[in-house]
Short mmCIF file of C-alpha atoms in Angstrom, two decimals:
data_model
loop_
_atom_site.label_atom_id
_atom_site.label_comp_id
_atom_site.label_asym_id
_atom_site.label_seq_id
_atom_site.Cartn_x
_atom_site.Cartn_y
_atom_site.Cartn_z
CA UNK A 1 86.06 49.15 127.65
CA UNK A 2 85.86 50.01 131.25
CA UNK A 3 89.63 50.60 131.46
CA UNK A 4 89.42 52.96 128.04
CA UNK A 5 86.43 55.03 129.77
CA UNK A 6 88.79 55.54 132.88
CA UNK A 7 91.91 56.32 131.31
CA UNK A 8 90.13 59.12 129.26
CA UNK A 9 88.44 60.27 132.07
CA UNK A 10 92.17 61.01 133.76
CA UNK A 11 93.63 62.39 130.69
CA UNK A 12 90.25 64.91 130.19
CA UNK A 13 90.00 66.33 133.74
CA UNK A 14 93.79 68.12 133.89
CA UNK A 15 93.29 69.05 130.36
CA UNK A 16 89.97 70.71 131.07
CA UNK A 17 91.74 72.45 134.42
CA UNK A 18 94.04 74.12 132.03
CA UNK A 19 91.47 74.86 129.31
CA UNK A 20 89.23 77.09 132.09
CA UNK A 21 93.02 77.99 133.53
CA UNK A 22 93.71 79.20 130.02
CA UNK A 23 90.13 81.72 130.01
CA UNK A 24 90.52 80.47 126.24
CA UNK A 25 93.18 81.29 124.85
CA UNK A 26 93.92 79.02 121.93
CA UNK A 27 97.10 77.27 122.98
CA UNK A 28 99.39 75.51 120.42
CA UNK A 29 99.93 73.33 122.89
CA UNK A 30 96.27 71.98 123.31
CA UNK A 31 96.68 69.18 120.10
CA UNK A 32 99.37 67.64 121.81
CA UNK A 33 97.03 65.96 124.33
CA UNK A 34 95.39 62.89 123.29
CA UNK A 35 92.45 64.30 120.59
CA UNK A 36 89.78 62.02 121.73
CA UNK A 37 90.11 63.64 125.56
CA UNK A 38 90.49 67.26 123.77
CA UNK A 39 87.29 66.47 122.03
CA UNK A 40 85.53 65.49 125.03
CA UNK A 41 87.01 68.33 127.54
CA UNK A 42 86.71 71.68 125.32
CA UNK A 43 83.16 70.88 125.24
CA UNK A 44 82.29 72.23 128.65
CA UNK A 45 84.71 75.17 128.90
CA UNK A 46 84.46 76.63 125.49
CA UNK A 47 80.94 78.49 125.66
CA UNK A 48 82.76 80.34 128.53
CA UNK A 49 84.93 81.99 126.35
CA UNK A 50 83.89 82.37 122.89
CA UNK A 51 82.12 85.29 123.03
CA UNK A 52 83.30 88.92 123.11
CA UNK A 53 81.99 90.49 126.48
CA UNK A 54 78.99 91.97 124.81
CA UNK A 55 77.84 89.09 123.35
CA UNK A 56 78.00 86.75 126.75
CA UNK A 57 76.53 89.97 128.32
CA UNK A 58 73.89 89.30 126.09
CA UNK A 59 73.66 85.82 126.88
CA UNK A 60 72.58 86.70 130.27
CA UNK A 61 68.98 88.05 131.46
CA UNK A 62 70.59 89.91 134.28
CA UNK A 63 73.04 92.07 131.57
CA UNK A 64 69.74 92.69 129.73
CA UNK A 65 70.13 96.57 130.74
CA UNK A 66 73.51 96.86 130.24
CA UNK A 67 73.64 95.58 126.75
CA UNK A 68 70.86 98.17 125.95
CA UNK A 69 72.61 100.68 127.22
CA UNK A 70 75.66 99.45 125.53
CA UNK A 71 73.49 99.46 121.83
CA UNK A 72 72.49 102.97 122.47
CA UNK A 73 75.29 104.26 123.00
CA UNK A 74 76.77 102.80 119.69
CA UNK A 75 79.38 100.89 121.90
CA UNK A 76 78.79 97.62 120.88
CA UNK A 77 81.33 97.67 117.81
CA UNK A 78 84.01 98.69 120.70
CA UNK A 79 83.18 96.25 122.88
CA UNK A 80 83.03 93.57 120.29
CA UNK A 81 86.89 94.60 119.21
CA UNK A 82 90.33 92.39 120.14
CA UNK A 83 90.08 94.11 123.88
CA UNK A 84 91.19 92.71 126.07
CA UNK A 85 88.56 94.90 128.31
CA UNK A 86 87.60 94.07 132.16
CA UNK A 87 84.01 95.25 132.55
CA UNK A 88 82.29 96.03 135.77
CA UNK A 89 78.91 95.21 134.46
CA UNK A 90 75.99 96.55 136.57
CA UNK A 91 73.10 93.95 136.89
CA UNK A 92 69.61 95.17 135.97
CA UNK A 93 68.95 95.72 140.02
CA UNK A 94 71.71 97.92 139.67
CA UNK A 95 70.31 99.72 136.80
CA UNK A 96 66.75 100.02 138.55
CA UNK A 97 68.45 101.92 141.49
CA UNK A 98 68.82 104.96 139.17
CA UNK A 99 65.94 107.32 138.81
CA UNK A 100 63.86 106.71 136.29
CA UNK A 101 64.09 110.25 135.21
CA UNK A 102 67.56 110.32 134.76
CA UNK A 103 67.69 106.80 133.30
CA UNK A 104 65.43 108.19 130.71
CA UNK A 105 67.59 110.78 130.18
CA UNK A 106 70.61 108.94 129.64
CA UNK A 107 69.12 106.35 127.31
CA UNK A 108 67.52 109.31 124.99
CA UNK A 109 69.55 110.50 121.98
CA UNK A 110 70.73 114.00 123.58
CA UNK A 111 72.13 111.91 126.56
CA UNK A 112 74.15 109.40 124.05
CA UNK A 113 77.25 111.25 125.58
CA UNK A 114 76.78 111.24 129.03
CA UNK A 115 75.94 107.16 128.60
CA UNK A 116 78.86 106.86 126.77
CA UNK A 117 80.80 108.28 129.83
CA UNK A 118 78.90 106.13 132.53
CA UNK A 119 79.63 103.10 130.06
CA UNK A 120 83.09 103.70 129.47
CA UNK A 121 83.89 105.02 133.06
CA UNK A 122 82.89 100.14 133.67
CA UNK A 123 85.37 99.62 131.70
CA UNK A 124 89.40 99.18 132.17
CA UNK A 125 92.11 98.10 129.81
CA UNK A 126 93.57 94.57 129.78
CA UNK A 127 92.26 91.71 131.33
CA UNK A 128 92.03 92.15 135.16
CA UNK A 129 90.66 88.90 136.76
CA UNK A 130 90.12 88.57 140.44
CA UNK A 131 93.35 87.25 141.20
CA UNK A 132 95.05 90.00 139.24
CA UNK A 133 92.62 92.52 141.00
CA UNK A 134 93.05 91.14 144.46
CA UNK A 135 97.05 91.48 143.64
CA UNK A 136 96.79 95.06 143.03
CA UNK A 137 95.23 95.85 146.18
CA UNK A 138 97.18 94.00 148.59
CA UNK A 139 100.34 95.55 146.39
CA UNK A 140 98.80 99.09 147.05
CA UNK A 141 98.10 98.71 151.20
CA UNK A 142 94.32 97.71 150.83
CA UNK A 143 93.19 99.67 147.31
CA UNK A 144 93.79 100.26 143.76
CA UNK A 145 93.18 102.81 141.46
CA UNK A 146 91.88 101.91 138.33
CA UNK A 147 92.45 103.43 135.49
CA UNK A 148 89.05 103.75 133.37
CA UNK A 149 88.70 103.70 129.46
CA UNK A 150 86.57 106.68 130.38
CA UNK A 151 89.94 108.09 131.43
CA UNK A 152 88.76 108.57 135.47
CA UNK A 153 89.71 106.38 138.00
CA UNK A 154 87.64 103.84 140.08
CA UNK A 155 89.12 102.61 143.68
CA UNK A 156 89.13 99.43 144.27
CA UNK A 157 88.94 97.58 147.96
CA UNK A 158 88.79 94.25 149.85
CA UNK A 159 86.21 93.99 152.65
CA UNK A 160 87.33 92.06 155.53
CA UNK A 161 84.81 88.93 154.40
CA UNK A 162 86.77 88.99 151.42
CA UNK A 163 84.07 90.62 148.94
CA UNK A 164 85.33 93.59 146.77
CA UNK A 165 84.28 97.24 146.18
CA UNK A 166 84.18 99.89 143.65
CA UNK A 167 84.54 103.11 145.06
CA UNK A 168 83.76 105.90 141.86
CA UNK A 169 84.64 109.67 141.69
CA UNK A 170 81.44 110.93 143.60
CA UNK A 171 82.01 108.27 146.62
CA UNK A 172 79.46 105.98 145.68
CA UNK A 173 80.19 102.08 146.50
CA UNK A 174 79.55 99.48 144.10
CA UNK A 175 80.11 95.93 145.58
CA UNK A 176 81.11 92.97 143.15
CA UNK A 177 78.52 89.96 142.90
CA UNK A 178 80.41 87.97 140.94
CA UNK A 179 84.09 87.66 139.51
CA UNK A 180 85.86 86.16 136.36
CA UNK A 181 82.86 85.38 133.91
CA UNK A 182 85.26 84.86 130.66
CA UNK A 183 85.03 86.42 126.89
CA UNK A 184 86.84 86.02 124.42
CA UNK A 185 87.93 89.43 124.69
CA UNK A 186 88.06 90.22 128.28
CA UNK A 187 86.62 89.42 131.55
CA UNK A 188 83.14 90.29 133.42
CA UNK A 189 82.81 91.29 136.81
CA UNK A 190 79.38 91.67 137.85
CA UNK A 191 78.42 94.69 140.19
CA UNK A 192 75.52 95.61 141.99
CA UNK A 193 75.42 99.38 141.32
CA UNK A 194 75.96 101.51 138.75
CA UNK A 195 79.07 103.54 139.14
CA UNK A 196 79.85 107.39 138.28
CA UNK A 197 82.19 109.44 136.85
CA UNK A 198 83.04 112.66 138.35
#
């Protein structure tokens, strides 16, 4: 039994490396592995990845903002479509470092299309993890230009302890908190404030 236990062990660990590897994606060539260490490895991985972005968004307390935002601005169905998207979400601390007034403003109906435009203006086409992101900007000397769903353009940037920045269309910096949370749709990249279109 002890031998049984071990050799399943081996055969679950590289299959679960290339299940997180994979961010998903439902491989033909997953059944080929032995199905009792399938079983047993696509348990951990799998609530990663099965949700669109707006509904692991959801899943998380700090997105709580953001997927209001999202609702009001009737963006939801979007967001909930094949994608892929890469969304710079802003945390709730993010959200709180915008005026109240103005938040207020943007979350009423007559400001549905400016929030649609600060929404959209997170969000770029394709899936852009942070090894695909961190590509682009060595490729382009140190930034890259982003290319919004909003249509504007958000600069990216490495900082010399490795973090990465959102520079928007006003000049305001947005740092990333945290990189690569999967969807089944996309990727999330968290930010810690909200960024601007011009």
């Amino acid at each position: 039994m002890k031998m049984r236990t071990r050799t399943l062990a081996l055969a679950a660990a590289p299959l679960a490396a290339l299940t997180l590897a994979a961010c998903g994606d439902n491989s033909a060539e997953a059944p080929a592995a032995d199905a009792t260490a399938t079983d047993a490895s696509a348990m951990a991985p799998a609530p990663a990845a099965t949700g669109t972005v707006v509904a692991v968004a959801q899943a998380n307390a700090d997105f709580s903002m953001l997927t209001t935002a999202v609702t009001s601005a009737g963006l939801a169905e979007t967001l909930n479509g094949a994608g892929p998207f890469t969304v710079f979400a802003p945390t709730n601390a993010a959200f709180e470092k915008i005026p109240a007034a103005q938040r207020d403003a943007l979350m009423a109906p007559a400001g549905r299309a400016d929030l649609t435009k600060v929404l959209t203006y997170h969000v770029v086409p394709g899936r852009v993890d942070a090894a695909a992101l961190t590509q682009q900007i060595q490729a382009g000397g140190g930034s890259a230009a982003l290319t919004t769903v909003e249509g504007g353009t958000l600069t990216a940037r490495a900082g010399a302890d490795g973090s990465v920045t959102l520079t928007d269309e006003m000049g305001n910096t947005s740092r990333v908190t945290q990189t690569d949370v999967a969807a089944s749709n996309g990727v999330i990249h968290a930010i810690d404030t909200v960024v601007m279109p011009n």
